[in-house]
PDB file of C-alpha atoms in Angstrom:
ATOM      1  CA  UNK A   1     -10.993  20.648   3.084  1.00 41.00           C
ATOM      2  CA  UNK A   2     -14.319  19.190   0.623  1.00 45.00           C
ATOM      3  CA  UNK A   3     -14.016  16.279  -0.223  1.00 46.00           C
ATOM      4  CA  UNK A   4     -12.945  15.375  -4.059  1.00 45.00           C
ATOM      5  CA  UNK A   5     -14.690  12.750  -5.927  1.00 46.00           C
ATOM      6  CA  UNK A   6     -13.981   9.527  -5.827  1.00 51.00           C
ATOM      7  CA  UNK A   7     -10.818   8.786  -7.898  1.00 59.00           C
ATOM      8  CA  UNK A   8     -10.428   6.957 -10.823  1.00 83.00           C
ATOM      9  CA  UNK A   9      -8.045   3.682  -9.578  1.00 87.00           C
ATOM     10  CA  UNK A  10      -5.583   1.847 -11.965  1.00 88.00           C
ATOM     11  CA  UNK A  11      -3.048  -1.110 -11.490  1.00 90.00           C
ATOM     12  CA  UNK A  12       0.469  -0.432 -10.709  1.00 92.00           C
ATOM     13  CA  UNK A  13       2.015  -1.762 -13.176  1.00 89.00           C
ATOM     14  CA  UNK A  14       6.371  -2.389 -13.625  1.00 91.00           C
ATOM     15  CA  UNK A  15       6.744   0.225 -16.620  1.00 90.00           C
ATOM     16  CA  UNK A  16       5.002   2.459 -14.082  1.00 90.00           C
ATOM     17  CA  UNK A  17       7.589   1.906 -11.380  1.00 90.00           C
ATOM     18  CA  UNK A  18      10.320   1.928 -13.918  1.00 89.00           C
ATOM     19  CA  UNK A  19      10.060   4.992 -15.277  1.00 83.00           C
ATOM     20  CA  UNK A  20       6.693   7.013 -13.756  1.00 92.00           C
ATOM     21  CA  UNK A  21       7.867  10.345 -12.223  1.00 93.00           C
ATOM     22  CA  UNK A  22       4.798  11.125 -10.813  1.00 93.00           C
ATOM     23  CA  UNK A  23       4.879   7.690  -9.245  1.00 94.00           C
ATOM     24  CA  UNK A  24       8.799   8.330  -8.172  1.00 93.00           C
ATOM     25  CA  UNK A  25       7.345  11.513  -6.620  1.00 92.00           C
ATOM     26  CA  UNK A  26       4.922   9.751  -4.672  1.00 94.00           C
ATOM     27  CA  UNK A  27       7.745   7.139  -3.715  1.00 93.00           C
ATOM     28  CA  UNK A  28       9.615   9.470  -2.671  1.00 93.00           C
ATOM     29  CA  UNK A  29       7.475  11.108  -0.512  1.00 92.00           C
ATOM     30  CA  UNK A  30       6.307   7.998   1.012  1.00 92.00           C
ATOM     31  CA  UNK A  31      10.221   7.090   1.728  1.00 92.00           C
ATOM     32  CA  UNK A  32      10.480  10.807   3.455  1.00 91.00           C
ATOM     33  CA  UNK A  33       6.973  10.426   5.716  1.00 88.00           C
ATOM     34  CA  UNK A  34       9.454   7.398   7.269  1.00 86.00           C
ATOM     35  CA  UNK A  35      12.693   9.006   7.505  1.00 89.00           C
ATOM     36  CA  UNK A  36      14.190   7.007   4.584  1.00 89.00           C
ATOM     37  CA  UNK A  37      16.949   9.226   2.203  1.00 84.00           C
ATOM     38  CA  UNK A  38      17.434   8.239  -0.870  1.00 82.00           C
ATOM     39  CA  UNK A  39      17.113   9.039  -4.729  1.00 85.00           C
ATOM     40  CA  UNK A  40      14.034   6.427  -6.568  1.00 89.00           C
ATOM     41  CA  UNK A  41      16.366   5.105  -8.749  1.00 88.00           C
ATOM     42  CA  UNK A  42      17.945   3.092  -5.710  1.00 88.00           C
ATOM     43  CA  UNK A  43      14.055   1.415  -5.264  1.00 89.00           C
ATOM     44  CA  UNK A  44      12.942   1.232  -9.015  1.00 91.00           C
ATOM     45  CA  UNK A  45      14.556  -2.067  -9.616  1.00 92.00           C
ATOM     46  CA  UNK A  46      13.143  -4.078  -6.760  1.00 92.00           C
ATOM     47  CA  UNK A  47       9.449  -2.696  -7.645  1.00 92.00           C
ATOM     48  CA  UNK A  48      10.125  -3.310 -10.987  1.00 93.00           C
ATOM     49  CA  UNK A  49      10.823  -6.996 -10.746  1.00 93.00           C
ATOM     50  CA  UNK A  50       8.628  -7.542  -8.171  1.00 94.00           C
ATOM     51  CA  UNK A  51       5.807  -6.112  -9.727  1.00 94.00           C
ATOM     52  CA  UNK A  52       6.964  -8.706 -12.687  1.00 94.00           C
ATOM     53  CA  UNK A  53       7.724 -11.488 -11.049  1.00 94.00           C
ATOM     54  CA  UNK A  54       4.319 -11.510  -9.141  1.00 93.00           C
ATOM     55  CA  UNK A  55       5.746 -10.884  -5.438  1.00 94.00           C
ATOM     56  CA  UNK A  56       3.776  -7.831  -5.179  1.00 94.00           C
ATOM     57  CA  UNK A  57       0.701  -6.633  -6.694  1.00 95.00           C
ATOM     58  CA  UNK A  58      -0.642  -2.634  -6.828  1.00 94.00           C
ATOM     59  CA  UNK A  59      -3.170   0.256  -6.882  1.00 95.00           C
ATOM     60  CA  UNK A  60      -2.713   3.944  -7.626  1.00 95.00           C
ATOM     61  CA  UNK A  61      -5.272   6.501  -7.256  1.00 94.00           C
ATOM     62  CA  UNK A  62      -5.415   9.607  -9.518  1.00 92.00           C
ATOM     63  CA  UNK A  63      -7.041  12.398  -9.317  1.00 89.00           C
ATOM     64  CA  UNK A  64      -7.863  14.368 -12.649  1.00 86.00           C
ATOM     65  CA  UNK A  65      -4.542  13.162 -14.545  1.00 86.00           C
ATOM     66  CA  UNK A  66      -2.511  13.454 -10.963  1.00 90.00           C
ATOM     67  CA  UNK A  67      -1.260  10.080  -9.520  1.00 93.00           C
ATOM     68  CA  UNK A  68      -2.342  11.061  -5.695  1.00 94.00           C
ATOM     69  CA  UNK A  69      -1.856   7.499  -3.746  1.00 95.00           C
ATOM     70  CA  UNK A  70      -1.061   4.153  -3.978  1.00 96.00           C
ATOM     71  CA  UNK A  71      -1.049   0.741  -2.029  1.00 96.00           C
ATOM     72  CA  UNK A  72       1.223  -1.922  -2.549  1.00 96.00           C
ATOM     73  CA  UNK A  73       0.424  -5.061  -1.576  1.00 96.00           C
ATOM     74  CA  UNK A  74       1.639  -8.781  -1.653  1.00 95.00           C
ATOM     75  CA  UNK A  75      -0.511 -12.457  -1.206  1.00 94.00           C
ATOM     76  CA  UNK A  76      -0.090 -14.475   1.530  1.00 92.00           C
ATOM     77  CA  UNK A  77      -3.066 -16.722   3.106  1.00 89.00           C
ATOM     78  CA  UNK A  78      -4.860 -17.209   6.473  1.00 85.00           C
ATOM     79  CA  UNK A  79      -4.931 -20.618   7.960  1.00 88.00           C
ATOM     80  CA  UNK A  80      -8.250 -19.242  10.160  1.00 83.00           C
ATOM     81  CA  UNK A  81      -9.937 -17.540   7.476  1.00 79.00           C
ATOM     82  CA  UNK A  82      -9.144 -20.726   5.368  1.00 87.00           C
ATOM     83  CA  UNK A  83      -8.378 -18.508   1.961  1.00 89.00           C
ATOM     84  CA  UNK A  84      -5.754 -16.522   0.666  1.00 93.00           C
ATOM     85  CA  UNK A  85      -4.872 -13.451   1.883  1.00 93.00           C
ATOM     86  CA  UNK A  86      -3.193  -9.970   1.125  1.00 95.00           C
ATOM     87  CA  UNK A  87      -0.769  -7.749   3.000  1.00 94.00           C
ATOM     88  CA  UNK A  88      -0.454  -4.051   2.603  1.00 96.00           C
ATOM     89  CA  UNK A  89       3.097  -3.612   2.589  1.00 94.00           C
ATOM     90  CA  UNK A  90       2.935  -0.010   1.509  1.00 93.00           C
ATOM     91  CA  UNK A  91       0.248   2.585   1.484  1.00 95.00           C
ATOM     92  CA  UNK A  92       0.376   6.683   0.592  1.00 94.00           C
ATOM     93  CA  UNK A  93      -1.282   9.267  -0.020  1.00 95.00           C
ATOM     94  CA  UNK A  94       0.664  12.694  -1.329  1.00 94.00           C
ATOM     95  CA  UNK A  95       0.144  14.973   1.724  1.00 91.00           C
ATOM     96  CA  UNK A  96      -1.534  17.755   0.230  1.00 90.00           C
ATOM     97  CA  UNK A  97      -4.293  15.447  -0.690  1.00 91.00           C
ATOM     98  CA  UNK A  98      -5.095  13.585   2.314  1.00 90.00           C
ATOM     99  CA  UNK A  99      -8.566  13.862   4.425  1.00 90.00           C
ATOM    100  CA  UNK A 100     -10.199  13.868   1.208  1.00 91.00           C
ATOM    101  CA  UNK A 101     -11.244  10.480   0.784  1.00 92.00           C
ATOM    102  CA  UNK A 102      -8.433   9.100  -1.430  1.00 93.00           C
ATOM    103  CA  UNK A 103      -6.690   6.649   0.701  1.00 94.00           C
ATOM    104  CA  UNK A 104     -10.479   5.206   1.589  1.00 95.00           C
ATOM    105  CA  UNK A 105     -11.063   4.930  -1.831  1.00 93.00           C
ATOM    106  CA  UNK A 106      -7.806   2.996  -2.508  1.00 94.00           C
ATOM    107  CA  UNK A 107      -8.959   0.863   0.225  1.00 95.00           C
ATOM    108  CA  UNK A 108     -12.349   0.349  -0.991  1.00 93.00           C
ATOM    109  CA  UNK A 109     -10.442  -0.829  -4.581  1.00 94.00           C
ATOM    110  CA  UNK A 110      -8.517  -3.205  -2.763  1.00 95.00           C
ATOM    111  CA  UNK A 111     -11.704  -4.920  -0.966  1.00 93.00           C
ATOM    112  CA  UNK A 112     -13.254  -5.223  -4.616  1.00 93.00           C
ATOM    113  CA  UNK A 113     -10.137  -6.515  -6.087  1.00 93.00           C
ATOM    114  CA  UNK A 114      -9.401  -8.536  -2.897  1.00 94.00           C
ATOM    115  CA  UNK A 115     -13.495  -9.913  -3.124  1.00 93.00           C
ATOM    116  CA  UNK A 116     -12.781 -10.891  -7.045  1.00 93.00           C
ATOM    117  CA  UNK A 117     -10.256 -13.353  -6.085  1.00 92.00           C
ATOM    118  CA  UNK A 118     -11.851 -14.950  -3.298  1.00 92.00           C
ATOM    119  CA  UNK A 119      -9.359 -13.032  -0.449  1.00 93.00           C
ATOM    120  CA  UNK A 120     -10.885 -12.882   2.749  1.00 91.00           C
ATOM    121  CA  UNK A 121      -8.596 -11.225   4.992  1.00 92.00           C
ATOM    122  CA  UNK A 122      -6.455  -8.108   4.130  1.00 94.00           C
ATOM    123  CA  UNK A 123      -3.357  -7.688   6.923  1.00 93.00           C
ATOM    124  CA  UNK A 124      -1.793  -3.979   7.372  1.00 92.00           C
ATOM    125  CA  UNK A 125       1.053  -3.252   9.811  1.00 87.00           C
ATOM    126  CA  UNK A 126       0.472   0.249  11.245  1.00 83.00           C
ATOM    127  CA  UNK A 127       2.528   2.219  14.133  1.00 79.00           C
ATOM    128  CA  UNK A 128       0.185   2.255  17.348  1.00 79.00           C
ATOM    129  CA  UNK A 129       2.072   5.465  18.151  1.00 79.00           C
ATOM    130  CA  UNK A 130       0.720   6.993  15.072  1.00 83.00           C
ATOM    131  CA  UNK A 131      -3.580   7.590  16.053  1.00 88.00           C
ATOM    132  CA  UNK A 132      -4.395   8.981  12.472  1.00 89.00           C
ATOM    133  CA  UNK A 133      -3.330   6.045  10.609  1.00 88.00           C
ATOM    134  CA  UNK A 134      -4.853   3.533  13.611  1.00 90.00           C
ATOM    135  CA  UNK A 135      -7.934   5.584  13.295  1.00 92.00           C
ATOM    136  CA  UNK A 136      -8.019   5.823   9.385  1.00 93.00           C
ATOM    137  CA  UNK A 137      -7.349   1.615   9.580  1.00 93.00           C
ATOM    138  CA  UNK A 138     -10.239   1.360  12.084  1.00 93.00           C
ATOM    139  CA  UNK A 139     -12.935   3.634  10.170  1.00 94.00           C
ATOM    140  CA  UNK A 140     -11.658   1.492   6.969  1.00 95.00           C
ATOM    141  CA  UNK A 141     -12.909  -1.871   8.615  1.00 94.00           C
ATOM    142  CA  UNK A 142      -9.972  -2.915  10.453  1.00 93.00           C
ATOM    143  CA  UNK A 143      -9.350  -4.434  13.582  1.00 91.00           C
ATOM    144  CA  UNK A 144      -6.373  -4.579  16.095  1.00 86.00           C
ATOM    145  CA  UNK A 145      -5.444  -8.151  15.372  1.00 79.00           C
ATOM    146  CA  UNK A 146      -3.209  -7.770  18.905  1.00 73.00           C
ATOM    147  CA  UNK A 147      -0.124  -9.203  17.684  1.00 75.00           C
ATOM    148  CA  UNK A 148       3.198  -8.484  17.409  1.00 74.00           C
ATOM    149  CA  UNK A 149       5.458  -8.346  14.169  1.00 75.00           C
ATOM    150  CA  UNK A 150       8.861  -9.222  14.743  1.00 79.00           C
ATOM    151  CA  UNK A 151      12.018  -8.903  12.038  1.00 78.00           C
ATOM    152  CA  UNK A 152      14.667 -11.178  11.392  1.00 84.00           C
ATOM    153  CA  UNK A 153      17.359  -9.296   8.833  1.00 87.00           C
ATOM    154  CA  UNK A 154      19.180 -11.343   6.852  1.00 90.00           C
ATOM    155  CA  UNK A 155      22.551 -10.432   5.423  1.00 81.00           C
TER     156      UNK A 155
END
């Protein structure tokens, strides 16, 4: 596939995860790539007021007037590095569109936005098993921290 130019970037905003249906498309498919079932309307709510409470923060990518990606992402801070800190807690790119330099341009937002506010260290969880996205991370700057995450669910 060529390449397609660099897309424009915006901020994902909470009317955009209220009521977006290209972003609920993208959801969506982002739910399916991990097995998850389930209509957007069970998920809108918890974006919503997260995106407007401040827990989370976002980018999407379009290309022409087509939403085609987006990263969500939440602050946290690095005792090491001394300075906040961002996670990527979720990042997609629609399917048809990937290997064409979207999701590295999403990436390359979030080190400008991340660099504007003094972040030093950006934190993504990816599945070892899975070499595309550990090779898309690495190519994008990032290294195998060699850690484990663990998960304590709360009921």
């Amino acid at each position: 596939m060529t390449a397609l130019p660099a897309a424009p970037f915006g901020a994902l905003t909470p009317a955009i995860a209220r009521g977006d249906p290209q972003f609920a498309g993208l959801y969506l498919g982002y739910l399916s790539h991990f097995g998850v079932a389930g209509c957007y309307e069970d998920y809108a709510p918890l974006l919503e007021r997260s995106l407007a409470d401040g827990w989370i923060f976002g980018l999407v990518a379009y290309v022409g007037r087509s939403m085609s990606g987006f990263c969500i992402y939440c602050r946290t801070y690095s005792v090491l590095a001394r300075s906040p800190a961002w996670l990527i807690e979720d990042f997609y790119v629609a399917a048809p569109l990937r290997r064409l330099g979207i999701g590295t341009g999403l990436l390359g937002a979030l080190r400008q936005a991340a660099a504007a506010q003094a972040v030093r260290r950006v934190f993504v969880q990816s599945d070892r098993h899975d070499p595309a996205m550990v090779g898309f991370y690495a190519r994008n700057g990032f290294v195998d921290g060699d850690a484990s995450l663990f998960r304590l669910e709360l009921d």
